[in-house]
GROMACS .gro file of C-alpha atoms in nm:
model
  400
    1MET     CA    1   0.149  -2.232  -0.199
    2ASN     CA    2   0.488  -2.072  -0.252
    3PHE     CA    3   0.571  -1.703  -0.265
    4GLY     CA    4   0.845  -1.581  -0.499
    5LEU     CA    5   1.110  -1.598  -0.228
    6ASP     CA    6   1.023  -1.958  -0.147
    7ARG     CA    7   1.038  -2.050  -0.515
    8LEU     CA    8   1.383  -1.897  -0.553
    9LEU     CA    9   1.513  -2.078  -0.247
   10SER     CA   10   1.376  -2.413  -0.364
   11ASP     CA   11   1.473  -2.392  -0.732
   12ASP     CA   12   1.835  -2.479  -0.808
   13ALA     CA   13   1.807  -2.353  -1.167
   14LEU     CA   14   1.683  -2.011  -1.058
   15ARG     CA   15   1.958  -1.968  -0.803
   16ALA     CA   16   2.218  -2.082  -1.056
   17GLU     CA   17   2.134  -1.776  -1.267
   18LEU     CA   18   2.259  -1.558  -0.982
   19LYS     CA   19   2.592  -1.736  -0.940
   20GLY     CA   20   2.888  -1.508  -0.992
   21ARG     CA   21   2.673  -1.195  -0.982
   22ARG     CA   22   2.656  -0.938  -0.705
   23VAL     CA   23   2.307  -0.949  -0.556
   24ALA     CA   24   2.120  -0.674  -0.367
   25LEU     CA   25   1.798  -0.715  -0.172
   26LEU     CA   26   1.517  -0.461  -0.125
   27ALA     CA   27   1.311  -0.582   0.170
   28HIS     CA   28   1.125  -0.502   0.490
   29PRO     CA   29   1.005  -0.700   0.797
   30ALA     CA   30   0.742  -0.898   0.602
   31SER     CA   31   1.005  -1.028   0.358
   32VAL     CA   32   1.007  -1.374   0.514
   33THR     CA   33   0.998  -1.737   0.403
   34LYS     CA   34   0.712  -1.971   0.486
   35ASN     CA   35   0.895  -2.062   0.809
   36LEU     CA   36   0.938  -1.690   0.889
   37THR     CA   37   1.311  -1.667   0.817
   38HIS     CA   38   1.391  -1.320   0.687
   39ALA     CA   39   1.494  -1.300   0.321
   40ILE     CA   40   1.835  -1.152   0.399
   41ASP     CA   41   1.923  -1.448   0.621
   42ALA     CA   42   1.774  -1.707   0.386
   43LEU     CA   43   1.955  -1.567   0.083
   44ALA     CA   44   2.283  -1.526   0.268
   45ALA     CA   45   2.270  -1.897   0.351
   46CYS     CA   46   2.269  -1.990  -0.020
   47PRO     CA   47   2.623  -2.061  -0.146
   48GLU     CA   48   2.533  -1.948  -0.499
   49ILE     CA   49   2.420  -1.606  -0.386
   50ARG     CA   50   2.663  -1.328  -0.299
   51LEU     CA   51   2.479  -1.050  -0.119
   52SER     CA   52   2.659  -0.722  -0.175
   53ALA     CA   53   2.403  -0.466  -0.056
   54ALA     CA   54   2.053  -0.422   0.080
   55PHE     CA   55   1.789  -0.150   0.055
   56GLY     CA   56   1.505  -0.051   0.286
   57PRO     CA   57   1.182   0.128   0.177
   58GLN     CA   58   0.962   0.361   0.384
   59HIS     CA   59   0.967   0.265   0.754
   60GLY     CA   60   1.307   0.104   0.698
   61MET     CA   61   1.435  -0.246   0.647
   62LYS     CA   62   1.354  -0.305   1.015
   63GLY     CA   63   1.009  -0.145   0.998
   64ASP     CA   64   1.078   0.044   1.317
   65LEU     CA   65   0.957   0.395   1.230
   66GLN     CA   66   0.593   0.443   1.325
   67ASP     CA   67   0.468   0.747   1.140
   68ASN     CA   68   0.477   0.872   0.783
   69MET     CA   69   0.754   1.111   0.679
   70MET     CA   70   0.999   0.966   0.932
   71GLU     CA   71   1.325   0.907   0.751
   72SER     CA   72   1.552   0.605   0.794
   73PRO     CA   73   1.932   0.630   0.795
   74ASP     CA   74   2.177   0.417   0.600
   75TYR     CA   75   2.367   0.163   0.808
   76ARG     CA   76   2.578  -0.150   0.784
   77ASP     CA   77   2.411  -0.483   0.857
   78PRO     CA   78   2.587  -0.617   1.168
   79VAL     CA   79   2.527  -0.983   1.080
   80HIS     CA   80   2.603  -0.993   0.709
   81ASN     CA   81   2.840  -0.695   0.693
   82ILE     CA   82   2.680  -0.534   0.388
   83PRO     CA   83   2.560  -0.174   0.344
   84VAL     CA   84   2.186  -0.111   0.387
   85PHE     CA   85   2.078   0.194   0.189
   86SER     CA   86   1.763   0.388   0.278
   87LEU     CA   87   1.515   0.467   0.002
   88TYR     CA   88   1.322   0.680   0.249
   89GLY     CA   89   1.595   0.896   0.395
   90GLU     CA   90   1.777   1.184   0.231
   91VAL     CA   91   1.659   1.048  -0.105
   92ARG     CA   92   1.367   0.846  -0.244
   93LYS     CA   93   1.545   0.732  -0.558
   94PRO     CA   94   1.863   0.520  -0.548
   95ARG     CA   95   2.185   0.719  -0.567
   96ASP     CA   96   2.410   0.645  -0.865
   97GLU     CA   97   2.686   0.511  -0.642
   98TRP     CA   98   2.446   0.270  -0.473
   99MET     CA   99   2.354   0.120  -0.809
  100GLU     CA  100   2.718   0.027  -0.862
  101THR     CA  101   2.717  -0.208  -0.560
  102PHE     CA  102   2.522  -0.486  -0.735
  103ASP     CA  103   2.442  -0.653  -1.066
  104VAL     CA  104   2.096  -0.791  -0.978
  105ILE     CA  105   1.849  -0.656  -0.725
  106LEU     CA  106   1.585  -0.883  -0.572
  107ILE     CA  107   1.273  -0.696  -0.462
  108ASP     CA  108   1.075  -0.879  -0.195
  109LEU     CA  109   0.810  -0.643  -0.058
  110GLN     CA  110   0.467  -0.729   0.079
  111ASP     CA  111   0.222  -0.477  -0.067
  112LEU     CA  112  -0.133  -0.389   0.044
  113GLY     CA  113  -0.286  -0.346  -0.300
  114CYS     CA  114  -0.332   0.030  -0.271
  115ARG     CA  115  -0.184   0.301  -0.495
  116ILE     CA  116  -0.082   0.515  -0.200
  117TYR     CA  117   0.127   0.242  -0.034
  118THR     CA  118   0.472   0.373  -0.119
  119PHE     CA  119   0.645   0.042  -0.187
  120ILE     CA  120   0.506   0.040  -0.542
  121THR     CA  121   0.651   0.386  -0.610
  122THR     CA  122   0.984   0.262  -0.476
  123LEU     CA  123   0.959  -0.027  -0.724
  124LEU     CA  124   0.915   0.224  -1.008
  125TYR     CA  125   1.211   0.431  -0.893
  126VAL     CA  126   1.433   0.123  -0.876
  127LEU     CA  127   1.323   0.016  -1.225
  128GLU     CA  128   1.410   0.362  -1.361
  129ALA     CA  129   1.751   0.353  -1.192
  130ALA     CA  130   1.813   0.000  -1.320
  131GLU     CA  131   1.743   0.115  -1.675
  132LYS     CA  132   1.992   0.399  -1.636
  133HIS     CA  133   2.265   0.176  -1.496
  134GLY     CA  134   2.201  -0.143  -1.691
  135LYS     CA  135   2.105  -0.349  -1.387
  136THR     CA  136   1.875  -0.652  -1.359
  137VAL     CA  137   1.559  -0.644  -1.144
  138TRP     CA  138   1.380  -0.952  -1.013
  139VAL     CA  139   1.057  -0.917  -0.815
  140LEU     CA  140   1.000  -1.208  -0.577
  141ASP     CA  141   0.624  -1.190  -0.596
  142ARG     CA  142   0.382  -1.190  -0.302
  143PRO     CA  143   0.002  -1.187  -0.271
  144ASN     CA  144  -0.210  -0.878  -0.290
  145PRO     CA  145  -0.415  -0.921   0.031
  146ALA     CA  146  -0.690  -0.697  -0.111
  147GLY     CA  147  -0.725  -0.933  -0.407
  148ARG     CA  148  -0.842  -0.844  -0.757
  149PRO     CA  149  -1.126  -0.588  -0.705
  150VAL     CA  150  -1.068  -0.237  -0.841
  151GLU     CA  151  -1.198   0.082  -0.683
  152GLY     CA  152  -1.142   0.456  -0.696
  153LEU     CA  153  -1.069   0.746  -0.927
  154THR     CA  154  -0.768   0.735  -1.159
  155LEU     CA  155  -0.476   0.958  -1.064
  156LEU     CA  156  -0.478   1.271  -1.280
  157PRO     CA  157  -0.179   1.419  -1.468
  158GLY     CA  158   0.007   1.659  -1.242
  159TYR     CA  159  -0.081   1.467  -0.926
  160GLU     CA  160   0.207   1.220  -0.948
  161SER     CA  161   0.387   1.186  -0.615
  162PHE     CA  162   0.552   0.936  -0.386
  163VAL     CA  163   0.199   0.810  -0.309
  164GLY     CA  164   0.092   0.825  -0.672
  165ALA     CA  165   0.331   0.651  -0.910
  166GLY     CA  166   0.103   0.652  -1.212
  167PRO     CA  167  -0.250   0.670  -1.355
  168MET     CA  168  -0.422   0.394  -1.163
  169PRO     CA  169  -0.716   0.389  -0.920
  170MET     CA  170  -0.673   0.366  -0.544
  171ARG     CA  171  -0.735  -0.010  -0.523
  172HIS     CA  172  -0.545  -0.155  -0.819
  173GLY     CA  173  -0.589  -0.530  -0.771
  174MET     CA  174  -0.238  -0.630  -0.887
  175THR     CA  175   0.068  -0.788  -0.728
  176MET     CA  176   0.405  -0.616  -0.709
  177GLY     CA  177   0.537  -0.833  -0.989
  178GLU     CA  178   0.242  -0.749  -1.212
  179LEU     CA  179   0.271  -0.378  -1.135
  180GLY     CA  180   0.635  -0.395  -1.240
  181LEU     CA  181   0.528  -0.536  -1.577
  182TRP     CA  182   0.282  -0.249  -1.615
  183PHE     CA  183   0.542   0.011  -1.512
  184VAL     CA  184   0.789  -0.122  -1.770
  185ASP     CA  185   0.524  -0.099  -2.042
  186HIS     CA  186   0.358   0.227  -1.938
  187PHE     CA  187   0.679   0.423  -1.882
  188LYS     CA  188   0.856   0.253  -2.176
  189LEU     CA  189   1.147   0.133  -1.964
  190ASP     CA  190   1.426  -0.062  -2.133
  191VAL     CA  191   1.521  -0.272  -1.832
  192ASP     CA  192   1.603  -0.637  -1.767
  193TYR     CA  193   1.298  -0.720  -1.555
  194ARG     CA  194   1.171  -1.054  -1.434
  195VAL     CA  195   0.899  -1.176  -1.199
  196ILE     CA  196   0.959  -1.487  -0.989
  197ALA     CA  197   0.593  -1.576  -0.975
  198MET     CA  198   0.406  -1.741  -0.692
  199GLN     CA  199   0.281  -2.097  -0.712
  200GLY     CA  200  -0.079  -2.162  -0.608
  201TRP     CA  201  -0.203  -1.808  -0.545
  202ALA     CA  202  -0.583  -1.803  -0.585
  203PRO     CA  203  -0.692  -1.437  -0.558
  204VAL     CA  204  -1.058  -1.502  -0.640
  205GLN     CA  205  -1.113  -1.796  -0.406
  206GLY     CA  206  -1.250  -1.772  -0.053
  207PRO     CA  207  -1.225  -1.762   0.233
  208GLY     CA  208  -0.895  -1.578   0.204
  209PHE     CA  209  -0.920  -1.441  -0.150
  210GLY     CA  210  -0.603  -1.232  -0.170
  211TRP     CA  211  -0.439  -1.397   0.131
  212PRO     CA  212  -0.373  -1.771   0.188
  213LEU     CA  213  -0.549  -1.810   0.522
  214GLY     CA  214  -0.416  -2.097   0.731
  215GLU     CA  215  -0.102  -2.124   0.520
  216ARG     CA  216   0.094  -1.807   0.589
  217SER     CA  217   0.132  -1.589   0.895
  218TRP     CA  218   0.070  -1.217   0.857
  219VAL     CA  219   0.381  -1.009   0.928
  220ASN     CA  220   0.345  -0.630   0.942
  221PRO     CA  221   0.492  -0.481   0.623
  222SER     CA  222   0.476  -0.144   0.800
  223PRO     CA  223   0.412  -0.060   1.166
  224ASN     CA  224   0.044   0.029   1.123
  225ALA     CA  225  -0.045  -0.267   0.900
  226PRO     CA  226  -0.111  -0.521   1.176
  227ASN     CA  227  -0.363  -0.759   1.020
  228LEU     CA  228  -0.570  -0.857   0.719
  229SER     CA  229  -0.869  -0.646   0.822
  230MET     CA  230  -0.653  -0.336   0.804
  231ALA     CA  231  -0.512  -0.441   0.465
  232ARG     CA  232  -0.861  -0.487   0.327
  233ALA     CA  233  -0.988  -0.153   0.460
  234TYR     CA  234  -0.675   0.045   0.373
  235ALA     CA  235  -0.778   0.161   0.024
  236GLY     CA  236  -1.042   0.367   0.204
  237THR     CA  237  -0.906   0.443   0.548
  238VAL     CA  238  -0.575   0.572   0.413
  239MET     CA  239  -0.767   0.882   0.304
  240LEU     CA  240  -0.795   0.972   0.672
  241GLU     CA  241  -0.429   1.074   0.655
  242GLY     CA  242  -0.557   1.377   0.464
  243ALA     CA  243  -0.830   1.450   0.717
  244THR     CA  244  -0.837   1.592   1.069
  245LEU     CA  245  -1.015   1.277   1.189
  246SER     CA  246  -0.802   1.014   1.361
  247GLU     CA  247  -0.737   0.696   1.162
  248GLY     CA  248  -0.661   0.512   1.484
  249ARG     CA  249  -0.285   0.563   1.494
  250GLY     CA  250  -0.190   0.535   1.856
  251THR     CA  251  -0.444   0.254   1.907
  252THR     CA  252  -0.425  -0.121   1.851
  253ARG     CA  253  -0.655  -0.105   1.542
  254PRO     CA  254  -0.499   0.160   1.317
  255LEU     CA  255  -0.659   0.224   0.978
  256GLU     CA  256  -0.966   0.016   1.061
  257LEU     CA  257  -1.151   0.302   1.228
  258PHE     CA  258  -1.206   0.675   1.224
  259GLY     CA  259  -1.324   0.930   1.475
  260ALA     CA  260  -1.270   1.250   1.668
  261PRO     CA  261  -1.368   1.406   2.002
  262ASP     CA  262  -1.626   1.634   1.841
  263ILE     CA  263  -1.839   1.396   1.633
  264ASP     CA  264  -2.119   1.156   1.725
  265ALA     CA  265  -2.028   0.821   1.572
  266ARG     CA  266  -2.380   0.682   1.605
  267ALA     CA  267  -2.517   0.976   1.410
  268VAL     CA  268  -2.245   0.937   1.149
  269ILE     CA  269  -2.327   0.569   1.097
  270ALA     CA  270  -2.698   0.644   1.070
  271GLU     CA  271  -2.630   0.912   0.811
  272MET     CA  272  -2.407   0.677   0.612
  273GLN     CA  273  -2.677   0.411   0.615
  274SER     CA  274  -2.934   0.662   0.501
  275LEU     CA  275  -2.722   0.805   0.219
  276ALA     CA  276  -2.593   0.492   0.046
  277PRO     CA  277  -2.673   0.160   0.216
  278GLU     CA  278  -2.555  -0.027  -0.096
  279TRP     CA  279  -2.202   0.106  -0.037
  280LEU     CA  280  -2.194  -0.058   0.307
  281GLU     CA  281  -2.233  -0.416   0.187
  282GLY     CA  282  -1.956  -0.647   0.300
  283CYS     CA  283  -1.891  -0.468   0.628
  284ILE     CA  284  -2.048  -0.383   0.962
  285LEU     CA  285  -1.998  -0.038   1.113
  286ARG     CA  286  -1.977  -0.029   1.493
  287ASP     CA  287  -1.970   0.284   1.704
  288MET     CA  288  -1.696   0.275   1.965
  289TRP     CA  289  -1.461   0.490   2.174
  290PHE     CA  290  -1.084   0.524   2.161
  291GLU     CA  291  -0.809   0.746   2.297
  292PRO     CA  292  -0.495   0.772   2.080
  293THR     CA  293  -0.167   0.742   2.267
  294PHE     CA  294   0.006   0.940   1.991
  295HIS     CA  295  -0.071   1.121   1.664
  296LYS     CA  296  -0.397   1.310   1.597
  297HIS     CA  297  -0.616   1.379   1.903
  298VAL     CA  298  -0.354   1.225   2.131
  299GLY     CA  299  -0.486   1.174   2.484
  300LYS     CA  300  -0.842   1.274   2.389
  301LEU     CA  301  -1.147   1.049   2.404
  302CYS     CA  302  -1.275   1.005   2.050
  303SER     CA  303  -1.614   0.888   1.929
  304GLY     CA  304  -1.532   0.647   1.653
  305VAL     CA  305  -1.654   0.414   1.380
  306GLN     CA  306  -1.484   0.077   1.339
  307ILE     CA  307  -1.515  -0.102   1.004
  308HIS     CA  308  -1.556  -0.478   1.052
  309VAL     CA  309  -1.512  -0.694   0.741
  310ASP     CA  310  -1.489  -1.049   0.877
  311GLN     CA  311  -1.839  -1.123   1.005
  312PRO     CA  312  -1.984  -1.365   0.915
  313SER     CA  313  -1.702  -1.395   0.660
  314TYR     CA  314  -1.510  -1.161   0.434
  315ASP     CA  315  -1.716  -1.080   0.122
  316HIS     CA  316  -1.449  -1.008  -0.133
  317ALA     CA  317  -1.670  -0.867  -0.408
  318ALA     CA  318  -1.912  -0.672  -0.188
  319PHE     CA  319  -1.673  -0.473   0.033
  320LYS     CA  320  -1.595  -0.128  -0.111
  321PRO     CA  321  -1.345   0.039   0.126
  322TRP     CA  322  -1.292   0.353  -0.082
  323ARG     CA  323  -1.665   0.420  -0.101
  324VAL     CA  324  -1.718   0.337   0.268
  325GLN     CA  325  -1.464   0.599   0.376
  326ALA     CA  326  -1.586   0.852   0.121
  327LEU     CA  327  -1.934   0.802   0.266
  328GLY     CA  328  -1.798   0.859   0.616
  329PHE     CA  329  -1.660   1.196   0.507
  330LYS     CA  330  -1.986   1.284   0.333
  331ALA     CA  331  -2.191   1.199   0.641
  332ILE     CA  332  -1.974   1.420   0.861
  333ARG     CA  333  -1.996   1.706   0.613
  334ARG     CA  334  -2.377   1.677   0.608
  335LEU     CA  335  -2.407   1.654   0.987
  336TYR     CA  336  -2.147   1.923   1.057
  337PRO     CA  337  -2.134   2.154   0.751
  338ASP     CA  338  -1.859   2.375   0.894
  339TYR     CA  339  -1.641   2.090   1.024
  340ASP     CA  340  -1.270   2.152   0.966
  341LEU     CA  341  -1.228   1.822   0.783
  342TRP     CA  342  -0.921   1.858   0.558
  343ARG     CA  343  -0.562   1.886   0.678
  344ASP     CA  344  -0.327   2.130   0.506
  345PHE     CA  345   0.045   2.049   0.504
  346PRO     CA  346   0.298   1.915   0.246
  347TYR     CA  347   0.191   1.552   0.266
  348GLU     CA  348   0.475   1.324   0.150
  349TYR     CA  349   0.662   1.639   0.044
  350ALA     CA  350   0.400   1.733  -0.217
  351PHE     CA  351   0.382   2.111  -0.186
  352GLY     CA  352   0.094   2.329  -0.299
  353LYS     CA  353  -0.180   2.066  -0.282
  354LEU     CA  354  -0.409   1.953  -0.002
  355PRO     CA  355  -0.312   1.611   0.137
  356ILE     CA  356  -0.654   1.466   0.055
  357ASP     CA  357  -0.602   1.559  -0.311
  358VAL     CA  358  -0.251   1.414  -0.316
  359ILE     CA  359  -0.384   1.092  -0.167
  360ASN     CA  360  -0.669   1.067  -0.419
  361GLY     CA  361  -0.464   1.178  -0.716
  362GLY     CA  362  -0.689   1.474  -0.781
  363PRO     CA  363  -0.955   1.697  -0.621
  364GLY     CA  364  -1.258   1.492  -0.728
  365LEU     CA  365  -1.322   1.308  -0.403
  366ARG     CA  366  -1.285   1.620  -0.186
  367GLU     CA  367  -1.507   1.826  -0.416
  368TRP     CA  368  -1.773   1.556  -0.403
  369VAL     CA  369  -1.764   1.551  -0.022
  370ASP     CA  370  -1.783   1.929   0.005
  371SER     CA  371  -2.060   1.976  -0.252
  372GLU     CA  372  -2.398   2.005  -0.084
  373ALA     CA  373  -2.571   1.891  -0.402
  374ALA     CA  374  -2.347   1.595  -0.492
  375THR     CA  375  -2.496   1.249  -0.429
  376PRO     CA  376  -2.350   0.898  -0.403
  377ALA     CA  377  -2.473   0.838  -0.757
  378ASP     CA  378  -2.251   1.125  -0.874
  379LEU     CA  379  -1.939   0.968  -0.726
  380ASP     CA  380  -2.034   0.633  -0.877
  381ALA     CA  381  -2.074   0.801  -1.215
  382ALA     CA  382  -1.723   0.948  -1.186
  383ALA     CA  383  -1.551   0.637  -1.056
  384ARG     CA  384  -1.709   0.353  -1.253
  385PRO     CA  385  -1.560   0.447  -1.592
  386ASP     CA  386  -1.215   0.477  -1.432
  387GLU     CA  387  -1.255   0.140  -1.264
  388ALA     CA  388  -1.368  -0.029  -1.585
  389ALA     CA  389  -1.085   0.127  -1.785
  390TRP     CA  390  -0.822   0.010  -1.535
  391LYS     CA  391  -0.950  -0.347  -1.548
  392GLU     CA  392  -0.885  -0.343  -1.921
  393THR     CA  393  -0.551  -0.165  -1.888
  394ARG     CA  394  -0.414  -0.416  -1.638
  395ARG     CA  395  -0.545  -0.726  -1.815
  396PRO     CA  396  -0.231  -0.804  -2.026
  397PHE     CA  397  -0.010  -0.791  -1.716
  398LEU     CA  398  -0.198  -1.027  -1.486
  399LEU     CA  399   0.000  -1.343  -1.410
  400TYR     CA  400  -0.253  -1.531  -1.198
   0.00000   0.00000   0.00000
């Protein structure tokens, strides 16, 4: 199969449309060709393409910044001698003067298929700036490694943030290119937008489903996105960023596990299995131990739960990462009613709201966890209509 970048590089007619125009690139470490050449180098080698600027999202063009809310500086690319502007530095939206450095911007970002992953919000901000300045936007499309399934509550009005670009559930099941089509329609943007679609992406076919196993290497799109298992679990485990539990940052398996020094992982797993065994289909929960080298509970031995999704093989339709992690929170709340579970700080610069509510796009998940009377059936009853509605909303924008 070919990703959007590979199609552009192999199609003379597509590249001819860029001739004589100043071209910018928005990219990160996973923006590579099938032979793992970075997009900036591959595009710079094309005589028809004149690169005039580049942009980096959260974690930077180089993907070097480990944690959230670590800002990247602007700099000048030492190889290609073009400015590289940070969309996660002093600003999140492109400055007016930056928009005057190009005519067309190529967006080549590997997404994880989760509303909170900030690259999709950056896409929206670039589309809005392109409308204002009359610029052209091309998305060089890439797979959604979490595939087509949809899961989670829809973001509520007033909860928009850098981790919540619009009213969609946590696991949206779309590619970057498709999301751009929805953004243009939903926000009524008058912008010259185009998707350079993939060839041969089969999101509903195993064994890889969202990812072409055996055809493409996985390259970290951000420092704590090291493999497909993490990408598949992320729509659930990302909620741990709003909790006092460790999500495994500072270990070699970040965002595939959760734990803390003061819980009993075996008891947590047993409680999860007792509460909603149907939510645990498609994964195996294993109790384990870990000691983070940085971040939450640094240097402390934690009792943890690792979420395994690849044994005997990945079950695309069965695995429900958002429900699995919600169930983990619920089990801890039932076992330890007074546990200090929720962090309180301005997560992604959203002031006045708990991080867990910012992450979920509303208080519903937290209120369900904290309610002694609320059952798994209650969360299903809240989420299923949102999930069904999103499947209908996204339908006109699906390209594959």
